[in-house]
PDB file of C-alpha atoms and ligand atoms in Angstrom:
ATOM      1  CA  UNK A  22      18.227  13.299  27.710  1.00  0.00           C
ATOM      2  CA  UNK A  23      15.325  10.694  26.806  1.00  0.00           C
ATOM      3  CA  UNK A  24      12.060  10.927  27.223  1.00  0.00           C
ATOM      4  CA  UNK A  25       9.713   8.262  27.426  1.00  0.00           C
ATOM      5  CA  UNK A  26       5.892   8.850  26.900  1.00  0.00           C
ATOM      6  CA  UNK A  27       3.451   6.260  27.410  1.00  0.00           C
ATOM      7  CA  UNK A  28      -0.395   6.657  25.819  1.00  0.00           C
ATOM      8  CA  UNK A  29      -3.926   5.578  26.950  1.00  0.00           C
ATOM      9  CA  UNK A  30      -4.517   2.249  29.277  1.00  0.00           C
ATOM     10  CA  UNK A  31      -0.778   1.813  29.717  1.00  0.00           C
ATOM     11  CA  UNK A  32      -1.086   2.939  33.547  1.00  0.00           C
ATOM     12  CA  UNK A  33      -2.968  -0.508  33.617  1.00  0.00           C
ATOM     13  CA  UNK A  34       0.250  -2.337  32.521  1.00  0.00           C
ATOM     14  CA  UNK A  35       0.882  -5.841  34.730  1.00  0.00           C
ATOM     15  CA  UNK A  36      -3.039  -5.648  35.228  1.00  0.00           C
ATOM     16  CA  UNK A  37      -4.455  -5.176  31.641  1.00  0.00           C
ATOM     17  CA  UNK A  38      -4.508  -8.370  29.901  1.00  0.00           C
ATOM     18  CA  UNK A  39      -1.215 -10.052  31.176  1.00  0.00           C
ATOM     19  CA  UNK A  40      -1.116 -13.092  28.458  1.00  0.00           C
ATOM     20  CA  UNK A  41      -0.583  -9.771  25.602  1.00  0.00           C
ATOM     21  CA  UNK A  42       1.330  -7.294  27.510  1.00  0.00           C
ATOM     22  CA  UNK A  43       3.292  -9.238  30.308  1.00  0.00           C
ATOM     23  CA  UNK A  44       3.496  -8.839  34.124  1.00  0.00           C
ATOM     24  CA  UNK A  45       5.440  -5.973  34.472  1.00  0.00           C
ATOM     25  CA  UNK A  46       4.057  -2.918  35.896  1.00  0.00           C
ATOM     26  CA  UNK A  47       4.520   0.947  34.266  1.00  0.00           C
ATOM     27  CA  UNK A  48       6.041   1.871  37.665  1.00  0.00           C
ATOM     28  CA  UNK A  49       8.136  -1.213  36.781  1.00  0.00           C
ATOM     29  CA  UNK A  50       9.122  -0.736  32.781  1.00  0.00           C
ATOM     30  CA  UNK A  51       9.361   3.265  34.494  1.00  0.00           C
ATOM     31  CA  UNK A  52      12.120   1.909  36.470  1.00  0.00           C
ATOM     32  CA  UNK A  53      13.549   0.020  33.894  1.00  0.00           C
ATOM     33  CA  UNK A  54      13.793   2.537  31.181  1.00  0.00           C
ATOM     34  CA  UNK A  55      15.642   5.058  33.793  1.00  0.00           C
ATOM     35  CA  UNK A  56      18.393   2.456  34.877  1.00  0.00           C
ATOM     36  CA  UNK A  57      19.184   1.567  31.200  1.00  0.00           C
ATOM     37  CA  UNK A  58      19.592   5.463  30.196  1.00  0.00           C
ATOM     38  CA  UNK A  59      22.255   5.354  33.126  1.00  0.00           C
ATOM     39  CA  UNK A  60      23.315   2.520  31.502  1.00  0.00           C
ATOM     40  CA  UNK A  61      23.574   4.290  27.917  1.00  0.00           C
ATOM     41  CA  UNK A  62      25.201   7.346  29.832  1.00  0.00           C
ATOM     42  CA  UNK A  63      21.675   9.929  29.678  1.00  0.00           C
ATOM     43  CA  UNK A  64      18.573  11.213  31.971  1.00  0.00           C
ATOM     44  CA  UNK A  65      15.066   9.693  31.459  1.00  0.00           C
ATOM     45  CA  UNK A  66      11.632  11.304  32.297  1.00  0.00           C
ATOM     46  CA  UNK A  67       8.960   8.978  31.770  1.00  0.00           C
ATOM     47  CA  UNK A  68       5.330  10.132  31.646  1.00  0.00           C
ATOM     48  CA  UNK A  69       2.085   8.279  30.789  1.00  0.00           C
ATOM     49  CA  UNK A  70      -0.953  10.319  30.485  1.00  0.00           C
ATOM     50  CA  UNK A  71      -4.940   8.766  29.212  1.00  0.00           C
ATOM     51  CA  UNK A  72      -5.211  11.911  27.510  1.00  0.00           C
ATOM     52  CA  UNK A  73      -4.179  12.691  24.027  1.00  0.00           C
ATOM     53  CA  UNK A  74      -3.678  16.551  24.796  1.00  0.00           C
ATOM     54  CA  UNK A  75      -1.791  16.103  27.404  1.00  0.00           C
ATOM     55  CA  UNK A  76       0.788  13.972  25.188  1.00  0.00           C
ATOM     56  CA  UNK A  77       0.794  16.148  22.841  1.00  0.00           C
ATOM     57  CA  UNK A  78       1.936  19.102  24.921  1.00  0.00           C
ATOM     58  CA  UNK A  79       4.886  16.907  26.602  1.00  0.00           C
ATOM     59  CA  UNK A  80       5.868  16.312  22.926  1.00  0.00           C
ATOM     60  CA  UNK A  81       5.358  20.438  21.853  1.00  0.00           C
ATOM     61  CA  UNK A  82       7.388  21.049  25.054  1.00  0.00           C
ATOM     62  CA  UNK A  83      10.270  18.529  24.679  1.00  0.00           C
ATOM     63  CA  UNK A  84      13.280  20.028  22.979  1.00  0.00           C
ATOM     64  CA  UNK A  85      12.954  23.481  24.769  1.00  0.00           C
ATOM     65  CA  UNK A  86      13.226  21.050  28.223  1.00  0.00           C
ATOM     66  CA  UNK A  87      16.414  19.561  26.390  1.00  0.00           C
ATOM     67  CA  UNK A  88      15.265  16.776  25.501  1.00  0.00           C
ATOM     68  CA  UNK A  89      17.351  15.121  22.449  1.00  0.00           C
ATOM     69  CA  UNK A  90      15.222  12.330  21.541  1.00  0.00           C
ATOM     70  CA  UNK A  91      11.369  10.854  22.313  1.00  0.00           C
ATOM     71  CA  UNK A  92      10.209   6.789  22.816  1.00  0.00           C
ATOM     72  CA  UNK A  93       6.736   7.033  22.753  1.00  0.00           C
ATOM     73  CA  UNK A  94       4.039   3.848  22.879  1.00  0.00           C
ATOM     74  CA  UNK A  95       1.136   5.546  21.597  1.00  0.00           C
ATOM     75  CA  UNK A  96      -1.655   2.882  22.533  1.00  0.00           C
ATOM     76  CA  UNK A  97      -4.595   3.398  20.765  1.00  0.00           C
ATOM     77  CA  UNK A  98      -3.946   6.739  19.915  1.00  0.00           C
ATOM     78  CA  UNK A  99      -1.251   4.631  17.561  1.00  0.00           C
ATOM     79  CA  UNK A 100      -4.030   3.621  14.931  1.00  0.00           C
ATOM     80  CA  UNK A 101      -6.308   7.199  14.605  1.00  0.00           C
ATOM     81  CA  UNK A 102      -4.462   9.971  15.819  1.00  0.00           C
ATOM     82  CA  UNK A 103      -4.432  12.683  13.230  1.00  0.00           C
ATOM     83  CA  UNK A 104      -3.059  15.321  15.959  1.00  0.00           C
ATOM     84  CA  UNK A 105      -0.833  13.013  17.544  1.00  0.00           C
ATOM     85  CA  UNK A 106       1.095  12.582  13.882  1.00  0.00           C
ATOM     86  CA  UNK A 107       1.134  16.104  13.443  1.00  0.00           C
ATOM     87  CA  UNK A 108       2.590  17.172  16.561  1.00  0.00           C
ATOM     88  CA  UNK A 109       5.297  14.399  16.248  1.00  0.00           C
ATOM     89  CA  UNK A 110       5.723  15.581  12.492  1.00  0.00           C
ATOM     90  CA  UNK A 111       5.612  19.236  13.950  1.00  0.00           C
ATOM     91  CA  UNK A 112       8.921  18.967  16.237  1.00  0.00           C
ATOM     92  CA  UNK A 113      12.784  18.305  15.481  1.00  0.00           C
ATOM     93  CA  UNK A 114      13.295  15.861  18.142  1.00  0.00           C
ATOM     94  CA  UNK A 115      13.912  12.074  16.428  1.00  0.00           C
ATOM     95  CA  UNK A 116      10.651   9.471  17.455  1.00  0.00           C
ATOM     96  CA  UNK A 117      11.020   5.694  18.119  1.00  0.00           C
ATOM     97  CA  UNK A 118       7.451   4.275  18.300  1.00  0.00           C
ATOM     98  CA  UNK A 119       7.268   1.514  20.567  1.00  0.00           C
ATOM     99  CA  UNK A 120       4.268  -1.336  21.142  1.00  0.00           C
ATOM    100  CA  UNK A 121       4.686  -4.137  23.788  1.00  0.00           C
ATOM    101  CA  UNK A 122       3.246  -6.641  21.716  1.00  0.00           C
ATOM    102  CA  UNK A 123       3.327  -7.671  18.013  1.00  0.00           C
ATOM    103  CA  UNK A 124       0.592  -5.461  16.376  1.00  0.00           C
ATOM    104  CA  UNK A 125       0.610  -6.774  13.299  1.00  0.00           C
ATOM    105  CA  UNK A 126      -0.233 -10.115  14.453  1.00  0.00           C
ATOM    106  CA  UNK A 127      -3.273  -8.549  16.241  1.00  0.00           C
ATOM    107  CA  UNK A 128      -6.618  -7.215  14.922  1.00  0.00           C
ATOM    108  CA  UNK A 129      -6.852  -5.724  11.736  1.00  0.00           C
ATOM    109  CA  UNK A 130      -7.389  -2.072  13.332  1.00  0.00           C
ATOM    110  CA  UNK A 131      -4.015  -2.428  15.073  1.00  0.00           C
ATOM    111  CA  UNK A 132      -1.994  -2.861  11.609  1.00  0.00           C
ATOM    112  CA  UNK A 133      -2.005   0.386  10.931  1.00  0.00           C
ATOM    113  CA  UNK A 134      -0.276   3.299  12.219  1.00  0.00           C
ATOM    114  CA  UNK A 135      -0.930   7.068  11.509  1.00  0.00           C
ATOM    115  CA  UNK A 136       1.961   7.948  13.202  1.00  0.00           C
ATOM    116  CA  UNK A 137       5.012   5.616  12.602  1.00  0.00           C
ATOM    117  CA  UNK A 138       5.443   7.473   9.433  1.00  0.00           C
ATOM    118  CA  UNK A 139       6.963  10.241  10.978  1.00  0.00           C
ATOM    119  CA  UNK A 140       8.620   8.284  13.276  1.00  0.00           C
ATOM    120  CA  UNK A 141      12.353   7.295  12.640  1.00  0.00           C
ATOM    121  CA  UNK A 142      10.922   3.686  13.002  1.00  0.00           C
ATOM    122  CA  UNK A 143       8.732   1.312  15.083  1.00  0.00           C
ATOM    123  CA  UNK A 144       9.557  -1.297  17.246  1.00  0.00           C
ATOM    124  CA  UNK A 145       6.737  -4.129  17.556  1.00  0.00           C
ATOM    125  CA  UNK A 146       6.448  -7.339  19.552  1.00  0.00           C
ATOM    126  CA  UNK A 147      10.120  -7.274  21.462  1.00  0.00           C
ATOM    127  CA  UNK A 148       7.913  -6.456  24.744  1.00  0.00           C
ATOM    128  CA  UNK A 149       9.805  -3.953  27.463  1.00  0.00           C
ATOM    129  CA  UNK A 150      12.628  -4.660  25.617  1.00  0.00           C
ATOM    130  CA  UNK A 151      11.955  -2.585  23.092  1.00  0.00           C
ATOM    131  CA  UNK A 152      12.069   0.684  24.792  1.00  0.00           C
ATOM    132  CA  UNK A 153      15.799  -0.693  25.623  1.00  0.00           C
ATOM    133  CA  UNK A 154      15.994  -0.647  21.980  1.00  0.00           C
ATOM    134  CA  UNK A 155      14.570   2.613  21.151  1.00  0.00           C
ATOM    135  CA  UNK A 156      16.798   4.146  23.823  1.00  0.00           C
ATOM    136  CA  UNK A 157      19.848   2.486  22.440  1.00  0.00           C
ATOM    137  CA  UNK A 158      19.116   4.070  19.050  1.00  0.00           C
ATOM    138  CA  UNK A 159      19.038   7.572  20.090  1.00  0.00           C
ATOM    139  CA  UNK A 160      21.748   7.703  21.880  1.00  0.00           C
ATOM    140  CA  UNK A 161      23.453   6.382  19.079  1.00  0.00           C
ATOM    141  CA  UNK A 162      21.947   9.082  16.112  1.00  0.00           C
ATOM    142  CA  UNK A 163      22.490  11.597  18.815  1.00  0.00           C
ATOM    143  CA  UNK A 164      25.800  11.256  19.956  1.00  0.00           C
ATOM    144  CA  UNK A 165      27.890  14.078  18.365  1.00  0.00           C
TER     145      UNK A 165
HETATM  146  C1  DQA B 229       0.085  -1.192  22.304  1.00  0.00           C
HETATM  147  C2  DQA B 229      -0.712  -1.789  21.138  1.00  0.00           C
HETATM  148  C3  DQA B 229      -1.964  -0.977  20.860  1.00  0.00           C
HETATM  149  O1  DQA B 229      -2.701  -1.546  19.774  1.00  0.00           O
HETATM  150  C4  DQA B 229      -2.859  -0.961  22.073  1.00  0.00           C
HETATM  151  O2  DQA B 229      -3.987  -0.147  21.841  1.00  0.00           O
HETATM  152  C5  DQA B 229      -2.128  -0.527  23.309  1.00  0.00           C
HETATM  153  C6  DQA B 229      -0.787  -1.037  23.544  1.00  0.00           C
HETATM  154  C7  DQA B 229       1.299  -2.082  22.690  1.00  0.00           C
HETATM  155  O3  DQA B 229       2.141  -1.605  23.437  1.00  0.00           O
HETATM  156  O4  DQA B 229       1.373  -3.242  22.281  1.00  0.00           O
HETATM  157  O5  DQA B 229      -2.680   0.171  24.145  1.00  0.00           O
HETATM  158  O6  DQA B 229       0.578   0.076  21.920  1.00  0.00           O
END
């Protein structure tokens, strides 16, 4: 069972600057993400939240929901967020990081992330596509 946490400003997706992060809608990639994991044979619960607390709770709670593995597109929170590394470092669960567009060929402040170090990796620049990816990848270190 996947789940899928979006940060900050990705409630605005399809709205918020189209030409870097596409047309489609969260209730869209929400949709999306839910009929690949039946796809890939698992359950998805995706949640966005503006609030940094509130994501890191989901991510405190997740493997005593039974959860076995966590996509999460940080947003901003990618590029400062001490507590956000910590409470992904703090958990079992495996992390794919996740970003809609290509960071690194961005602004200078977007190269660098506090938190795909304790990730098992990052995915950058594939759009929606690369949640497909990051799902894909769990399933695969978690099947028995
Ligand atoms: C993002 C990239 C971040 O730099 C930005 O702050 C976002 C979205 C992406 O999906 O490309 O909010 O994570």
């Amino acid at each position: 069972m996947i789940l899928v946490l979006n940060g900050p400003n990705l409630n605005l997706l399809g709205t918020r600057e189209p030409t870097v992060y596409g047309a489609t809608t969260l209730s869209d990639l929400e949709g999306m993400c839910e009929s690949w994991g039946a796809e890939l044979g698992t359950n998805v619960t995706c949640r966005q939240s503006n609030y940094e607390g509130q994501l890191l709770e989901w991510i405190h709670e997740a493997e005593s929901h039974g959860f076995t593995g966590i996509v999460i597109n940080p947003g901003a929170l990618t590029h400062y967020s001490y507590a956000l590394r910590d409470a992904i470092a703090g958990q079992k669960l495996p992390v794919v990081e996740v970003h809609i567009s290509n960071v690194d060929a961005r602004e200078e402040f977007r190269h660098k992330s506090v938190t795909a170090a304790v990730c098992k990796g990052k995915i950058s620049g594939l759009g929606v596509f690369g949640y497909r990816l990051a799902m894909d990848y769990l399933m695969e270190i978690t099947r028995a």
